[in-house]
Amino acid sequence: MTINRGKFILLLFVCFLFIVAVYTFWDNNRIKVVSEDIFIDGLPAEFEGYKILQITDIHDKEFGKDQRRLLNVVNSLEYDAVVFTGDMLDEYSDSPDYENFYALIEGMENKDAALYVSGNSDTANYEINDNGGSVKHEFIQGMEERGVKLLESVYTVDKGSSRLHLTDFELSYMQEELSVAEGRYQLREVYEKYDKVHLKQLMEEFSHIESESDSDILIGLTHYPVVDSLIDRLDEDPQYNLMDYDLILAGHYHGGQFRFPFYGAVFIPEPMYEKSGLFPPQDRVKGLWEHRGVQQYVSTGLGSSGPVPLLRFRFINTPEINFLTLRNKED
């Protein structure tokens, strides 16, 4: 009787694992649209209802042949701008494949305002040519040929007398001496993307924003979420210039990649937290939050990554794209 009971329990356990595996496979290959209204103080009437589609952290994942299933979802949405916030490629691939990302952007019907900032899994934006000069990487060139623009500094949308600026957040507060915020190892990668002359030119573009109208809207794009302590430092340290951002859009965390019922994410790749991202604050893993008047939205993205191939999946964490609508915040 004991043996039969043991076999029965084992059978139940095996069935449970099978159900979990089937669900996880199915869940990793579907796409949900997460909609969010972002309320901004003083949003000009011209930008009321302005819609931004955020796509991030694909990690070379394929959603059907030529991204057909993903394109069906994307092309069903009506948006004003689409932003790609990094990690389109797989950092663990010996030969990065551009085709899955290229298939996506080739099939997108609306690329009127399509912008990209790179992540840690992507190629460098620039490479050195045979003459020692700096040229855009072939991946970036191919992307731009297909209608998506590398956001290097500022992209401005004009509507009537109002303007909305989309910026590369990390470039916006850099200094000419190229100092690096302590503890934020990712920032070093940003400095390495540009030679000093090019970087200085990009930084000069930001100086014009500060003299613009106070009614202008400023949205920063970055792959890496900006933790509270970094915002504190940028706001308090006079050597930096934390501009009056209305919103920051980021990715990178994957929502923790593995999420557990009644708890959430156990780990996110964030070296600026005390335990390097282990047991992170759950209200800083994904979605919308605000610190020191700066709103930030972090997407869980579409793909997964990791050095162990068998662990490159998401658990209770459906791939998502984000449909963000700007609204005027009424007093």
Coordinates of C-alpha atoms in Angstrom, one line a residue:
M1 CA 0.0 0.0 0.0
T2 CA 2.9 2.3 0.9
I3 CA 4.6 1.6 -2.4
N4 CA 1.4 2.2 -4.4
R5 CA 0.9 5.5 -2.5
G6 CA 4.5 6.5 -3.3
K7 CA 4.1 5.7 -6.9
F8 CA 0.9 7.7 -7.0
I9 CA 2.6 10.7 -5.4
L10 CA 5.5 10.4 -7.9
L11 CA 3.0 10.2 -10.8
L12 CA 1.2 13.3 -9.6
F13 CA 4.6 15.2 -9.3
V14 CA 5.6 14.1 -12.8
C15 CA 2.2 15.2 -14.2
F16 CA 2.6 18.6 -12.3
L17 CA 6.0 19.1 -13.8
F18 CA 4.7 18.2 -17.3
I19 CA 1.8 20.7 -17.0
V20 CA 4.2 23.4 -15.7
A21 CA 6.6 22.8 -18.6
V22 CA 3.8 22.9 -21.3
Y23 CA 2.4 26.1 -19.8
T24 CA 5.8 27.7 -19.6
F25 CA 6.6 26.8 -23.2
W26 CA 3.2 28.2 -24.3
D27 CA 3.5 31.3 -22.1
N28 CA 7.0 32.1 -23.5
N29 CA 5.8 32.2 -27.0
R30 CA 2.7 34.4 -26.7
I31 CA 2.7 38.2 -26.5
K32 CA 0.6 40.5 -24.4
V33 CA 0.1 44.2 -24.8
V34 CA 0.4 46.1 -21.5
S35 CA -1.4 49.4 -21.8
E36 CA -0.6 52.3 -19.4
D37 CA -1.7 55.9 -19.1
I38 CA 1.1 58.2 -18.1
F39 CA 0.0 61.4 -16.5
I40 CA 2.3 64.4 -17.0
D41 CA 1.9 67.8 -15.4
G42 CA 1.4 70.5 -18.0
L43 CA 1.2 68.2 -20.9
P44 CA 0.4 70.5 -23.9
A45 CA -3.0 69.9 -25.5
E46 CA -1.3 68.9 -28.8
F47 CA 0.2 65.9 -27.1
E48 CA -2.8 64.7 -25.2
G49 CA -3.3 61.1 -26.1
Y50 CA 0.1 60.8 -27.7
K51 CA 0.9 57.1 -27.9
I52 CA 4.3 55.4 -27.6
L53 CA 4.9 51.7 -28.3
Q54 CA 7.8 50.3 -26.4
I55 CA 9.6 47.2 -27.6
T56 CA 12.5 45.9 -25.6
D57 CA 14.8 42.9 -24.8
I58 CA 13.9 40.7 -27.7
H59 CA 17.2 38.8 -27.3
D60 CA 16.9 37.4 -30.8
K61 CA 13.7 35.6 -30.0
E62 CA 11.5 34.5 -32.9
F63 CA 7.7 34.8 -32.7
G64 CA 6.7 32.8 -35.7
K65 CA 8.3 32.8 -39.1
D66 CA 9.6 36.3 -39.9
Q67 CA 8.1 37.5 -36.6
R68 CA 4.6 37.0 -38.0
R69 CA 2.9 36.7 -34.6
L70 CA 4.6 39.6 -33.1
L71 CA 3.9 41.7 -36.2
N72 CA 0.2 40.8 -36.1
V73 CA 0.1 42.4 -32.6
V74 CA 2.3 45.4 -33.4
N75 CA 0.5 46.3 -36.6
S76 CA -2.9 46.1 -34.9
L77 CA -1.9 49.1 -32.7
E78 CA -2.2 52.7 -33.7
Y79 CA 0.8 54.6 -32.2
D80 CA 2.6 57.9 -32.8
A81 CA 6.1 56.7 -32.0
V82 CA 7.8 53.3 -31.4
V83 CA 10.9 53.0 -29.3
F84 CA 13.3 50.1 -29.0
T85 CA 15.1 50.2 -25.6
G86 CA 17.9 47.7 -26.2
D87 CA 18.9 44.1 -26.2
M88 CA 17.5 43.2 -29.6
L89 CA 20.4 40.7 -30.1
D90 CA 21.6 37.6 -28.1
E91 CA 24.8 38.4 -26.2
Y92 CA 25.6 34.7 -25.8
S93 CA 25.6 33.9 -29.5
D94 CA 29.0 33.4 -31.1
S95 CA 27.7 35.1 -34.3
P96 CA 24.9 37.5 -33.5
D97 CA 22.0 37.1 -35.9
Y98 CA 20.4 40.4 -37.0
E99 CA 17.6 38.8 -39.1
N100 CA 15.0 38.3 -36.4
F101 CA 15.1 42.0 -35.5
Y102 CA 15.4 43.1 -39.1
A103 CA 12.3 40.9 -40.0
L104 CA 10.4 42.7 -37.3
I105 CA 11.2 46.2 -38.4
E106 CA 10.8 45.3 -42.1
G107 CA 7.3 44.1 -41.4
M108 CA 6.2 47.1 -39.3
E109 CA 3.7 49.3 -41.0
N110 CA 4.3 52.5 -38.9
K111 CA 7.9 53.7 -38.6
D112 CA 7.2 57.4 -38.9
A113 CA 9.0 57.9 -35.6
A114 CA 11.0 54.8 -34.8
L115 CA 14.0 55.1 -32.4
Y116 CA 16.5 52.8 -30.9
V117 CA 19.0 52.9 -28.0
S118 CA 21.3 49.9 -27.5
G119 CA 21.6 47.5 -24.6
N120 CA 24.3 45.3 -23.2
S121 CA 23.5 42.4 -25.6
D122 CA 23.7 44.5 -28.7
T123 CA 26.6 45.5 -30.9
A124 CA 28.5 48.7 -30.3
N125 CA 26.9 51.6 -32.1
Y126 CA 30.2 52.5 -33.8
E127 CA 33.3 50.6 -34.8
I128 CA 36.7 51.7 -36.1
N129 CA 37.3 51.4 -39.8
D130 CA 40.5 50.6 -41.7
N131 CA 41.4 54.3 -41.7
G132 CA 41.1 54.7 -37.9
G133 CA 37.9 56.6 -38.2
S134 CA 34.6 55.9 -36.4
V135 CA 31.7 54.5 -38.4
K136 CA 28.3 53.1 -37.5
H137 CA 28.4 49.4 -37.0
E138 CA 26.9 47.3 -39.8
F139 CA 24.0 46.3 -37.5
I140 CA 23.1 49.9 -36.9
Q141 CA 23.5 50.7 -40.7
G142 CA 21.1 47.9 -41.6
M143 CA 18.6 49.0 -38.9
E144 CA 18.6 52.5 -40.2
E145 CA 18.2 51.4 -43.8
R146 CA 15.1 49.6 -42.6
G147 CA 13.6 52.7 -41.1
V148 CA 14.7 52.7 -37.4
K149 CA 16.8 55.6 -36.3
L150 CA 19.7 55.3 -33.8
L151 CA 18.9 57.8 -31.0
E152 CA 22.2 59.4 -30.2
S153 CA 21.0 62.6 -28.5
V154 CA 17.7 64.3 -29.2
Y155 CA 14.8 63.6 -31.4
T156 CA 12.1 66.3 -31.5
V157 CA 8.4 66.0 -32.4
D158 CA 6.8 69.4 -33.2
K159 CA 3.0 69.8 -32.9
G160 CA 1.7 73.3 -33.3
S161 CA 3.7 75.5 -30.9
S162 CA 4.6 72.5 -28.6
R163 CA 7.5 70.1 -28.7
L164 CA 8.2 66.7 -27.3
H165 CA 11.9 65.7 -27.0
L166 CA 13.0 62.0 -26.9
T167 CA 16.6 61.7 -25.7
D168 CA 19.3 59.2 -25.0
F169 CA 19.1 59.5 -21.2
E170 CA 22.6 58.5 -20.3
L171 CA 24.2 60.9 -22.8
S172 CA 22.1 63.7 -21.4
Y173 CA 24.1 64.1 -18.2
M174 CA 27.6 63.2 -19.2
Q175 CA 30.4 65.6 -18.7
E176 CA 33.2 66.5 -21.1
E177 CA 35.8 65.0 -18.7
L178 CA 34.0 61.7 -19.2
S179 CA 33.6 61.0 -15.5
V180 CA 31.6 57.9 -14.6
A181 CA 29.0 57.6 -11.9
E182 CA 30.4 55.3 -9.2
G183 CA 29.1 51.8 -9.1
R184 CA 27.2 51.9 -12.4
Y185 CA 29.3 49.6 -14.5
Q186 CA 27.0 49.9 -17.5
L187 CA 27.8 53.6 -17.9
R188 CA 31.4 52.7 -18.9
E189 CA 30.0 50.9 -22.0
V190 CA 28.2 54.1 -23.0
Y191 CA 31.4 56.2 -22.9
E192 CA 33.1 53.6 -25.0
K193 CA 30.5 54.0 -27.8
Y194 CA 31.8 57.4 -29.0
D195 CA 35.1 59.1 -29.5
K196 CA 35.5 62.4 -27.5
V197 CA 34.8 64.7 -30.5
H198 CA 31.6 62.9 -31.4
L199 CA 30.5 62.8 -27.8
K200 CA 31.1 66.5 -27.3
Q201 CA 29.0 67.2 -30.4
L202 CA 26.1 65.1 -29.1
M203 CA 26.3 66.7 -25.6
E204 CA 26.1 70.2 -27.2
E205 CA 22.7 69.2 -28.7
F206 CA 21.4 68.7 -25.2
S207 CA 22.4 72.2 -24.2
H208 CA 19.8 73.6 -26.5
I209 CA 17.0 71.8 -24.7
E210 CA 17.6 73.7 -21.5
S211 CA 16.8 77.0 -23.2
E212 CA 13.6 75.7 -24.7
S213 CA 10.1 76.5 -23.4
D214 CA 9.1 75.1 -20.0
S215 CA 6.1 73.6 -21.7
D216 CA 8.2 71.2 -23.8
I217 CA 8.0 67.5 -22.8
L218 CA 11.2 65.6 -22.2
I219 CA 11.3 61.8 -22.4
G220 CA 14.5 59.8 -21.8
L221 CA 15.2 56.4 -23.4
T222 CA 17.7 54.1 -21.8
H223 CA 18.2 50.3 -21.6
Y224 CA 19.1 50.4 -17.9
P225 CA 16.5 51.5 -15.4
V226 CA 17.7 54.4 -13.3
V227 CA 17.7 53.4 -9.6
D228 CA 16.6 55.9 -7.0
S229 CA 20.1 56.3 -5.6
L230 CA 21.5 57.3 -9.0
I231 CA 18.7 59.8 -9.5
D232 CA 19.6 61.2 -6.0
R233 CA 23.2 61.6 -7.0
L234 CA 22.4 63.2 -10.3
D235 CA 20.0 65.6 -8.7
E236 CA 22.3 66.5 -5.8
D237 CA 25.8 66.5 -7.3
P238 CA 26.5 69.8 -9.1
Q239 CA 28.9 68.2 -11.5
Y240 CA 25.9 66.4 -13.1
N241 CA 22.8 67.8 -14.8
L242 CA 19.7 65.8 -14.2
M243 CA 17.4 67.6 -16.6
D244 CA 13.7 68.0 -16.0
Y245 CA 12.6 64.6 -17.4
D246 CA 8.9 64.0 -17.5
L247 CA 9.4 60.3 -18.2
I248 CA 12.1 57.7 -18.5
L249 CA 11.6 54.4 -20.5
A250 CA 13.8 51.4 -19.8
G251 CA 14.0 47.6 -20.0
H252 CA 16.9 45.3 -19.0
Y253 CA 15.4 43.6 -15.9
H254 CA 13.0 41.2 -17.8
G255 CA 10.7 41.7 -14.8
G256 CA 13.1 39.3 -13.0
Q257 CA 12.8 36.7 -15.8
F258 CA 11.7 34.1 -13.2
R259 CA 8.7 35.3 -11.2
F260 CA 7.0 33.4 -8.4
P261 CA 3.4 33.4 -7.1
F262 CA 2.7 35.8 -4.2
Y263 CA 6.2 37.2 -4.3
G264 CA 7.5 38.3 -7.7
A265 CA 11.1 38.6 -8.9
V266 CA 13.9 37.0 -6.9
F267 CA 16.7 38.6 -8.9
I268 CA 17.3 41.4 -11.4
P269 CA 20.6 42.4 -12.9
E270 CA 21.2 45.5 -10.9
P271 CA 24.6 46.1 -9.4
M272 CA 23.6 49.3 -7.7
Y273 CA 21.4 47.5 -5.2
E274 CA 22.8 46.3 -1.9
K275 CA 22.7 42.6 -2.9
S276 CA 23.4 43.2 -6.6
G277 CA 19.8 42.6 -7.5
L278 CA 19.0 39.7 -5.2
F279 CA 15.6 40.0 -3.6
P280 CA 15.0 43.5 -5.2
P281 CA 12.2 45.9 -4.1
Q282 CA 9.2 44.6 -6.0
D283 CA 7.9 48.0 -6.9
R284 CA 11.1 48.7 -8.8
V285 CA 11.2 45.7 -11.0
K286 CA 8.7 46.6 -13.7
G287 CA 5.9 49.0 -14.5
L288 CA 5.6 52.7 -13.5
W289 CA 7.0 54.4 -10.5
E290 CA 8.1 57.9 -9.5
H291 CA 11.1 59.2 -7.6
R292 CA 12.0 62.9 -7.0
G293 CA 9.3 63.9 -9.5
V294 CA 10.8 61.7 -12.2
Q295 CA 8.4 59.1 -13.6
Q296 CA 10.0 55.9 -14.9
Y297 CA 8.4 53.0 -16.8
V298 CA 10.2 49.7 -17.1
S299 CA 9.1 47.0 -19.5
T300 CA 9.7 43.3 -18.9
G301 CA 10.3 42.9 -22.6
L302 CA 9.9 39.9 -24.9
G303 CA 12.9 37.6 -24.5
S304 CA 15.1 36.0 -22.0
S305 CA 18.9 35.6 -21.6
G306 CA 21.5 34.0 -19.4
P307 CA 24.8 32.1 -19.6
V308 CA 23.1 28.7 -19.1
P309 CA 21.1 27.7 -22.2
L310 CA 18.6 25.6 -20.3
L311 CA 17.7 28.6 -18.1
R312 CA 17.0 31.0 -21.0
F313 CA 13.3 31.1 -20.5
R314 CA 10.7 33.2 -18.6
F315 CA 8.7 31.7 -15.7
I316 CA 5.2 33.1 -14.9
N317 CA 6.3 36.2 -16.9
T318 CA 4.5 36.6 -20.2
P319 CA 6.5 38.4 -23.0
E320 CA 5.1 41.9 -23.4
I321 CA 5.2 45.0 -25.5
N322 CA 4.0 48.3 -23.9
F323 CA 1.4 50.7 -25.2
L324 CA 1.8 54.0 -23.4
T325 CA -0.5 56.9 -23.7
L326 CA 0.4 60.4 -22.5
R327 CA -2.3 62.2 -20.5
N328 CA -2.4 65.6 -18.9
K329 CA -2.3 65.4 -15.1
E330 CA -5.1 67.5 -13.8
D331 CA -4.6 69.3 -10.4

